[in-house]
XYZ file of C-alpha atoms in Angstrom:
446
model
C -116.882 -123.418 102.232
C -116.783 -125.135 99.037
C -116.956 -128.782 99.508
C -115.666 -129.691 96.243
C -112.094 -128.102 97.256
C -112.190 -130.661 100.150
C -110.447 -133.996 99.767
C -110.107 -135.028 103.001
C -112.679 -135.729 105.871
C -112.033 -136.595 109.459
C -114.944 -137.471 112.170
C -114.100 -137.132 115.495
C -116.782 -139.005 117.178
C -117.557 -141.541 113.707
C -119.360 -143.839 115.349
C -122.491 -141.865 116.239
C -125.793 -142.468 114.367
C -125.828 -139.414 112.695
C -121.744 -138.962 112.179
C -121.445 -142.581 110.564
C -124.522 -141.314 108.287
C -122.353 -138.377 107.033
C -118.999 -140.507 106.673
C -120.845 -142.562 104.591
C -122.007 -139.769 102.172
C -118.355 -138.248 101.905
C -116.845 -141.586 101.162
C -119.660 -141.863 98.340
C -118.734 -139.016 96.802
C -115.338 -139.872 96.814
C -113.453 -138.310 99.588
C -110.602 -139.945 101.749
C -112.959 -140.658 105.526
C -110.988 -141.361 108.578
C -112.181 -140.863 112.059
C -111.770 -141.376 115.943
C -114.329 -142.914 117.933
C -113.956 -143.635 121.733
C -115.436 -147.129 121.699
C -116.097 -149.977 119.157
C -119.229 -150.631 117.992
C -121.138 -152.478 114.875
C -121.383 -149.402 113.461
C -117.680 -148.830 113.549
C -117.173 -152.071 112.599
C -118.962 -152.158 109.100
C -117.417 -147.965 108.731
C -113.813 -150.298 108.834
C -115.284 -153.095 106.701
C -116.159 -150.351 104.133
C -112.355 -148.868 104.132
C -112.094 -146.233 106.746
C -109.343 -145.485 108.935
C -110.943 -145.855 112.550
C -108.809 -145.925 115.851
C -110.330 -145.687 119.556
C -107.356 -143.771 120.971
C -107.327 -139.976 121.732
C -104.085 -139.469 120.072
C -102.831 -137.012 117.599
C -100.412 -139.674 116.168
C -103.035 -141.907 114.956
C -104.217 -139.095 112.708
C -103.278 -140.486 109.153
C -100.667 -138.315 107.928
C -102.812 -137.686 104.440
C -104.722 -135.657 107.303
C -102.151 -133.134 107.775
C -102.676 -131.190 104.979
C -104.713 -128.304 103.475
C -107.975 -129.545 102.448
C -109.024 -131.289 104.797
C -112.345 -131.174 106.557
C -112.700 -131.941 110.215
C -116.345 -132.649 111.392
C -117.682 -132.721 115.503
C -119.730 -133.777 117.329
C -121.445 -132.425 120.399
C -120.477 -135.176 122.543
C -116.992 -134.515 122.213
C -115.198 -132.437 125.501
C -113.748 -129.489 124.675
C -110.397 -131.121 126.326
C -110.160 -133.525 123.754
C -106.253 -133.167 122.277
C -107.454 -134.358 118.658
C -110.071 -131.877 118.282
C -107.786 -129.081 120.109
C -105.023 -130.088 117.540
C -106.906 -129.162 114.275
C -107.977 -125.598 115.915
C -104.992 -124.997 116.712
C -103.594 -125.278 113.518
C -106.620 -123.357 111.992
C -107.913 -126.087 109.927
C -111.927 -125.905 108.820
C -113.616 -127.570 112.013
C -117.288 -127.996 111.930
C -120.078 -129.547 113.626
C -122.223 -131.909 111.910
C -125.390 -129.586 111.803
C -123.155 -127.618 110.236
C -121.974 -129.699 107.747
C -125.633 -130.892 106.959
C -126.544 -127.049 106.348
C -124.175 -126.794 103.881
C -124.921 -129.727 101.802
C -128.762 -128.960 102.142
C -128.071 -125.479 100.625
C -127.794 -126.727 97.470
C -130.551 -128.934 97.167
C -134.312 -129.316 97.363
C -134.602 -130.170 101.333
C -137.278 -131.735 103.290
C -136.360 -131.325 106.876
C -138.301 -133.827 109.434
C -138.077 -131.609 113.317
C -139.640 -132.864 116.715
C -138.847 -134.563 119.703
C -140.331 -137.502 118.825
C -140.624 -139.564 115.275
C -137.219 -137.649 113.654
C -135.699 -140.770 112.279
C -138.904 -143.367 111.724
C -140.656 -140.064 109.912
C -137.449 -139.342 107.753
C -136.990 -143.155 106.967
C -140.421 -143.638 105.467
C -139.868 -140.040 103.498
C -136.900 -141.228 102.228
C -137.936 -144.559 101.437
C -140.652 -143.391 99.561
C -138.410 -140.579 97.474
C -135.847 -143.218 96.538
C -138.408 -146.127 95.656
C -140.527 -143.144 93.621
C -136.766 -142.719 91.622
C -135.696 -139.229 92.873
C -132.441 -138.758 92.876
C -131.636 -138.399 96.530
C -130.037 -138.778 99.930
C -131.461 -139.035 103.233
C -129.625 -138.524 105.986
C -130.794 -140.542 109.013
C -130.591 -141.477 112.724
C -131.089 -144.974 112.619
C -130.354 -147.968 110.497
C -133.316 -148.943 107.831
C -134.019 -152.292 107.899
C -134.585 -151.849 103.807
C -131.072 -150.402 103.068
C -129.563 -152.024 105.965
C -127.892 -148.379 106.653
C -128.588 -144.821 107.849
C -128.261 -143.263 104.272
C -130.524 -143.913 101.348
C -129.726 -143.104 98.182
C -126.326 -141.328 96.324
C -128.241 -138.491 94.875
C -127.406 -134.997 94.767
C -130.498 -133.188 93.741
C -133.036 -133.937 96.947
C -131.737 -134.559 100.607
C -133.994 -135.870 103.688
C -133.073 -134.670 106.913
C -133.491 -135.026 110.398
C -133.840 -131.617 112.167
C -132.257 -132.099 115.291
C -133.234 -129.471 118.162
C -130.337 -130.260 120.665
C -127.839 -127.794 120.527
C -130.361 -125.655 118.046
C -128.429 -127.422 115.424
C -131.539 -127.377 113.049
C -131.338 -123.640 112.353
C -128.146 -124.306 110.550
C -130.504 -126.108 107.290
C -132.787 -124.686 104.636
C -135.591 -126.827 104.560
C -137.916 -126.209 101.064
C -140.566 -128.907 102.899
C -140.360 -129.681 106.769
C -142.542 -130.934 109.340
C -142.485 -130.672 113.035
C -143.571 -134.203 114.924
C -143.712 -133.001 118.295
C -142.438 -130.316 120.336
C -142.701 -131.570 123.762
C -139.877 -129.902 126.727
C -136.526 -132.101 126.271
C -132.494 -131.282 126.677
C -133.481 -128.688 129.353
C -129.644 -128.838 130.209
C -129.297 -126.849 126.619
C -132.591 -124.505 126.418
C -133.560 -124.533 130.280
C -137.374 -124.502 130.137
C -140.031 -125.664 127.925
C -140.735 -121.995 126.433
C -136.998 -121.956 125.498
C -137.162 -124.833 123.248
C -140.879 -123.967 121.874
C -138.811 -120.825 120.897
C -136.641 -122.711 118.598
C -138.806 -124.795 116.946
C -140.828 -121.740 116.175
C -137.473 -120.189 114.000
C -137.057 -123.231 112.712
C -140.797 -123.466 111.348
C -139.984 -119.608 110.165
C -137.398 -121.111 108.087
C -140.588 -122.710 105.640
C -141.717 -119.065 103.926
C -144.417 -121.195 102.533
C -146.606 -122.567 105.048
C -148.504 -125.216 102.790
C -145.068 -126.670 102.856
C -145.219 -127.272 106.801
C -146.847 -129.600 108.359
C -147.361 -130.079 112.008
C -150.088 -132.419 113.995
C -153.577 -130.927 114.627
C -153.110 -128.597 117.782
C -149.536 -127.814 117.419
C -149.312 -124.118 118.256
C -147.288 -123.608 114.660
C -148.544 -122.159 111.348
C -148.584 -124.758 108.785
C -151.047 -127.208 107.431
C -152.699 -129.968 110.070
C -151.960 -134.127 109.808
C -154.338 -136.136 112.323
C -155.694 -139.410 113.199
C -159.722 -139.903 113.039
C -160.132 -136.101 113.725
C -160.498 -132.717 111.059
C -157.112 -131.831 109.454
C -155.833 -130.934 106.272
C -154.315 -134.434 106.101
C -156.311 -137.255 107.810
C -155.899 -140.888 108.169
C -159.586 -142.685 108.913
C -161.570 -146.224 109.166
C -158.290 -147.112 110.645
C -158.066 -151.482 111.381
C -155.501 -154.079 111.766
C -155.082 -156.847 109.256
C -152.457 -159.586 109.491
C -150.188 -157.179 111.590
C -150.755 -154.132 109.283
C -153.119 -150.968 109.777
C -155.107 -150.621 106.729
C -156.494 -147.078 106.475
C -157.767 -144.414 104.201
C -156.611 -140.681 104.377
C -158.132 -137.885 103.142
C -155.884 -135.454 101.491
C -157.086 -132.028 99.894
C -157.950 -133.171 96.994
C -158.392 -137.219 97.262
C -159.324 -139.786 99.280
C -156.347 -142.820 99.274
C -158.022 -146.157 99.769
C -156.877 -148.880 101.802
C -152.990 -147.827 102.680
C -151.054 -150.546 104.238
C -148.242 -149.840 106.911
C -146.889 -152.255 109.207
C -145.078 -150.445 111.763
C -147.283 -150.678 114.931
C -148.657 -147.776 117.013
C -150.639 -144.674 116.706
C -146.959 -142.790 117.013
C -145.841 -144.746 113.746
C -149.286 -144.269 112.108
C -149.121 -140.414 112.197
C -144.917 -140.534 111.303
C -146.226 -142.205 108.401
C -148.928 -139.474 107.432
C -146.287 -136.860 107.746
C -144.061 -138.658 105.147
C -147.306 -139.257 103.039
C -148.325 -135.336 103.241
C -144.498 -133.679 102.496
C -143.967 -136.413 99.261
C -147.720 -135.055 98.010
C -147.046 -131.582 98.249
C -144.097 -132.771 96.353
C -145.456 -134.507 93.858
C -144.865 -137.951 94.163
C -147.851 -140.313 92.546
C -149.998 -141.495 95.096
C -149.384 -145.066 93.584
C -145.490 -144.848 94.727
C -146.256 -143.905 97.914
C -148.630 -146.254 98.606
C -145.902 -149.278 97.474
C -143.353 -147.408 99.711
C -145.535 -147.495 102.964
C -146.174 -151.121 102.456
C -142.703 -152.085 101.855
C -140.994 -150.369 104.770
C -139.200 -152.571 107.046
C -139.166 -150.152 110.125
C -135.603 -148.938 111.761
C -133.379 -150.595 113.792
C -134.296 -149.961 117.897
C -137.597 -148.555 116.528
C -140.027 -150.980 117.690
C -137.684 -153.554 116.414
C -139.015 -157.268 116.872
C -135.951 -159.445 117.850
C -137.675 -162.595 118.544
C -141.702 -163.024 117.029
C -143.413 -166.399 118.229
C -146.802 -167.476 119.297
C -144.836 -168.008 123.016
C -142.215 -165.019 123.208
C -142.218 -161.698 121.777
C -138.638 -159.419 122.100
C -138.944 -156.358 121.355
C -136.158 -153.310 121.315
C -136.749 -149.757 120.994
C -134.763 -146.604 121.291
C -137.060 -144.734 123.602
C -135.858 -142.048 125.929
C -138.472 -139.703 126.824
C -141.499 -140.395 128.646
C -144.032 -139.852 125.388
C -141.769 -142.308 123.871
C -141.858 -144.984 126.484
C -145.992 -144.294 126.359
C -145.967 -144.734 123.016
C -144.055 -147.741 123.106
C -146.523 -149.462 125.626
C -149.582 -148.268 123.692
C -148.125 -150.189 120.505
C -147.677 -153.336 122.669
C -150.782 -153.267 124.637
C -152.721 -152.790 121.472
C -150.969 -155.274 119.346
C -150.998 -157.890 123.181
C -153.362 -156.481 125.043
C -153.551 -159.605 127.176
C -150.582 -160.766 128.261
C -147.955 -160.090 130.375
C -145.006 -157.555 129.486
C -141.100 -157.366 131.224
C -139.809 -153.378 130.109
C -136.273 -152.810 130.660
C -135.536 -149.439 130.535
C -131.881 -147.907 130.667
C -132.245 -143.822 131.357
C -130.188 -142.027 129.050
C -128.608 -138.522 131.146
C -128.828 -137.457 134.145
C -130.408 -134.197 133.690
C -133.039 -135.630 131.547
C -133.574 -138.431 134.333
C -133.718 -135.195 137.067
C -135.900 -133.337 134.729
C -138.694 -136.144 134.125
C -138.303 -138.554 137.123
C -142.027 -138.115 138.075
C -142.747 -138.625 134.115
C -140.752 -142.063 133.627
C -141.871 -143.099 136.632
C -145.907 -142.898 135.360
C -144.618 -144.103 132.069
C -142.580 -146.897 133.659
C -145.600 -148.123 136.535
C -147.670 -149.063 133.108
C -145.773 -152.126 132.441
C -145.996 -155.171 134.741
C -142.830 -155.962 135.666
C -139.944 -153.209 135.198
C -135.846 -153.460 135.406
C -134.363 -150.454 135.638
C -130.226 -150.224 134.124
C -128.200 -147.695 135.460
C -128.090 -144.220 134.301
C -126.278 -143.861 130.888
C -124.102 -140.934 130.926
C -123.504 -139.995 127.288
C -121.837 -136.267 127.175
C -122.527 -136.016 131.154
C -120.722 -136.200 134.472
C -122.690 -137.501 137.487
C -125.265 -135.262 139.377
C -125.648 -136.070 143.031
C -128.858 -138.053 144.455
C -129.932 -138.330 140.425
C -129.622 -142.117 140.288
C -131.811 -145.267 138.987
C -132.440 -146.121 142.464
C -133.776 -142.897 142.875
C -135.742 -142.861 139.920
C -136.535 -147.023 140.846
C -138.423 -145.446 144.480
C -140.677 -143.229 142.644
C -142.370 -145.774 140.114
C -146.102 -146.957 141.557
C -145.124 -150.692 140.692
C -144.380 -153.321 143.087
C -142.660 -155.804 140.648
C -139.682 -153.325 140.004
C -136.465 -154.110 139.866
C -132.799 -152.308 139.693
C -130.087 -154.372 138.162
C -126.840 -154.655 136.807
C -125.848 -155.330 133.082
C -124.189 -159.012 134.168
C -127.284 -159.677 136.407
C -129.871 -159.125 133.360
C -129.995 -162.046 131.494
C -130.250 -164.369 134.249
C -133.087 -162.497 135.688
C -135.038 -162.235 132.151
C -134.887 -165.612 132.312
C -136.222 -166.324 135.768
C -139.174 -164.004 134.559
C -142.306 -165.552 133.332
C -143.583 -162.501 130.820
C -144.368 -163.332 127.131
C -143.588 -160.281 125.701
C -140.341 -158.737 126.720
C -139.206 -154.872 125.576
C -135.771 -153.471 126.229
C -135.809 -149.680 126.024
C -133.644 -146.691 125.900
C -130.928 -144.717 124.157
C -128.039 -145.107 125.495
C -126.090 -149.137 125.098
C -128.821 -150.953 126.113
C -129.152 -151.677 122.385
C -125.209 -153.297 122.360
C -126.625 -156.103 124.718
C -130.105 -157.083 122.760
C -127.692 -159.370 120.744
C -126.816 -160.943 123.884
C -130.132 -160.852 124.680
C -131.947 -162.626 121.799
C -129.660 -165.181 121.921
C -129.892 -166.385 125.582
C -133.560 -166.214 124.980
C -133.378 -168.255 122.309
């Protein structure tokens, strides 16, 4: 498919992360972007502000009629059921229907990739690559799944030579890219309703590391079970960060590369999990040949990503703090950060599980995760692209966590009870819309 013959897109599903990323390119590049979306959201909100047709109605007569035409592009996403009359209208009619992996393999064909895989640190790793690429002046995009506090949006950049992108295993939509650089974060078992068992999704990330011919042009932490050169913390690798301390809210480290040391890097995102994203973006702009100078500016400047460990309210007597963790490394990851940053005082976590089947498949996991924190509200389920499963509930999930001061409650009930609490530091966490109420939130807190 030649994209340049295309002078149409429609999204259905243009509010997702990833989607809205995407609509934003095509519109750069001068298409006509209209879309369906089944609920409002900022996102969709600033998509209209920018001059896209948006509606929130499955119904083939909001379609602009521009759509109805030859050359027009119709992008997916996953989320979507297959009974969906929009979507079943445009195959029907044999117009070019594609998913968004699909979409992003196409575009990355014809550039020089770098392709960021894991199940953990996609989007934070592909932010700080990209903001280092387009501060460095390469002529770039970077695709991402989260909003940069820098560019205040999920795409950097309006180039057409370099793209950043995140590899996304669900649905084994990263096989669709061609990756020239990539780097695998993580490949711990997740969407076990897709691949079924851990081995399954080890599989894929393995094809997708095959993908890189050049192995000096993959890099994967020190013990991941792939070929490819090593990134670590205080321990032998290929790429190493080292005398690792905290000044005025910033690690200050050194890393030894292969053929330098780098002296005193600043980076202000907090935890060990950030710390190595950032080493992964350091190691793939190296290798390709951005000066150690601009990458060093880059990691100091980064603002972080929106629900990544994203301080709402910062004072010496309340700390809010929102984060997009779904998956028990994440929510560990998330209380390492804020134990090691307060290790003294007390910390509310209010968690909102995102799935069912992940919920069923790593109850006894969140629950561990969960018990860490002292005090613990628990949201109901969030469903996303899933129907109910019987007996897989939050109260379910609630019985199994080793805590005493654990709560289940409903979205109306939540602010009230934040505010009854007595915890200085205060984290809301999860994937699902947890992250439409920290607005709410922040201000009744304030």
């Amino acid at each position: 498919m030649n994209l340049n013959q295309i002078h149409n897109v429609y999204f259905i599903g243009i509010g997702g992360i990833g989607m809205s990323a995407l609509a934003r390119y095509f519109q750069n590049i001068g298409k006509h972007v209209s879309g369906y979306d089944k609920t409002p959201t900022r996102l969709t909100d600033e998509l209209i502000a920018g001059g896209m047709d948006i509606h929130f109605e499955d119904s083939i007569s909001l379609i602009p009629s521009e759509y109805y035409i030859e050359n027009t592009l119709v992008i997916i996403t996953p989320a979507v059921p297959v009974t969906h009359s929009e979507w079943n209208y445009f195959i029907e009619r044999d117009y070019v229907v594609k998913k968004r992996a699909e979409v992003l393999g196409i575009i990355t064909k014809d550039t020089f990739c770098f392709a960021v895989a894991g199940t953990h640190g996609k989007t934070t790793t592909s932010s700080i690559l990209g903001h280092i690429l387009f501060e460095s002046g390469v002529d770039m995009t970077a695709f991402l799944g989260g909003i940069v506090e820098n560019y205040h949006s999920n795409l950097i950049g309006n180039g057409k030579t370099v793209t950043v992108v995140e590899a996304d295993e669900f649905d084994r939509s990263f096989l669709h890219l061609h990756p020239d650089i990539a780097c695998v974060t993580s490949m711990d078992a997740d969407h076990l309703d897709i691949y079924g068992d851990k081995s399954a999704i080890e599989d894929s990330f393995r094809e997708f590391a095959n993908k890189v011919e050049d192995k000096t042009k993959l890099f994967i932490p020190k013990g991941l079970p792939l070929e490819g050169l090593t990134v670590g913390i205080d321990e032998q690798a290929t790429y190493t960060a080292f005398n690792i301390h905290i000044e005025n809210g910033y690690y200050v480290f050194d890393v030894q590369t292969p053929i330098e040391v780098i002296k005193n890097l600043q980076f202000g995102l907090p935890g060990r999990h950030n710390l190595m994203n950032a080493l992964m973006a350091l190691a793939m702009a190296k290798t390709y040949g951005t000066p150690t100078e601009s990458i060093a500016k880059a990691l100091a400047s980064f603002q972080g990503v929106q629900r990544r460990f994203s301080y709402q309210i910062k004072t010496n007597d309340l700390v809010f703090i929102d984060d997009y963790a779904h998956h028990p490394t994440e929510i560990n990851a998330v209380h390492q950060a804020v134990r090691e940053l307060y290790p003294n005082e007390k910390v509310l976590a209010i968690f909102q599980p995102h799935l069912f089947s992940r919920t069923k498949d790593f109850a006894d996991e969140f629950a561990q995760s969960l018990s860490q924190f002292d005090t613990i509200f628990l949201l109901d389920i969030y469903p996303a692209r899933e129907l109910p499963m019987e007996g897989i509930t939050s109260e379910w999930l609630l019985s199994k966590i080793q805590n005493s001061n654990k709560k289940l409650i409903s979205k109306n009930d939540l602010i009230p009870s934040i505010l009854a609490q007595d915890a200085k530091i205060i984290v809301t966490i999860g994937a699902g819309d947890i992250g439409e109420l920290v607005p709410k939130i922040k201000e009744a807190l304030l």
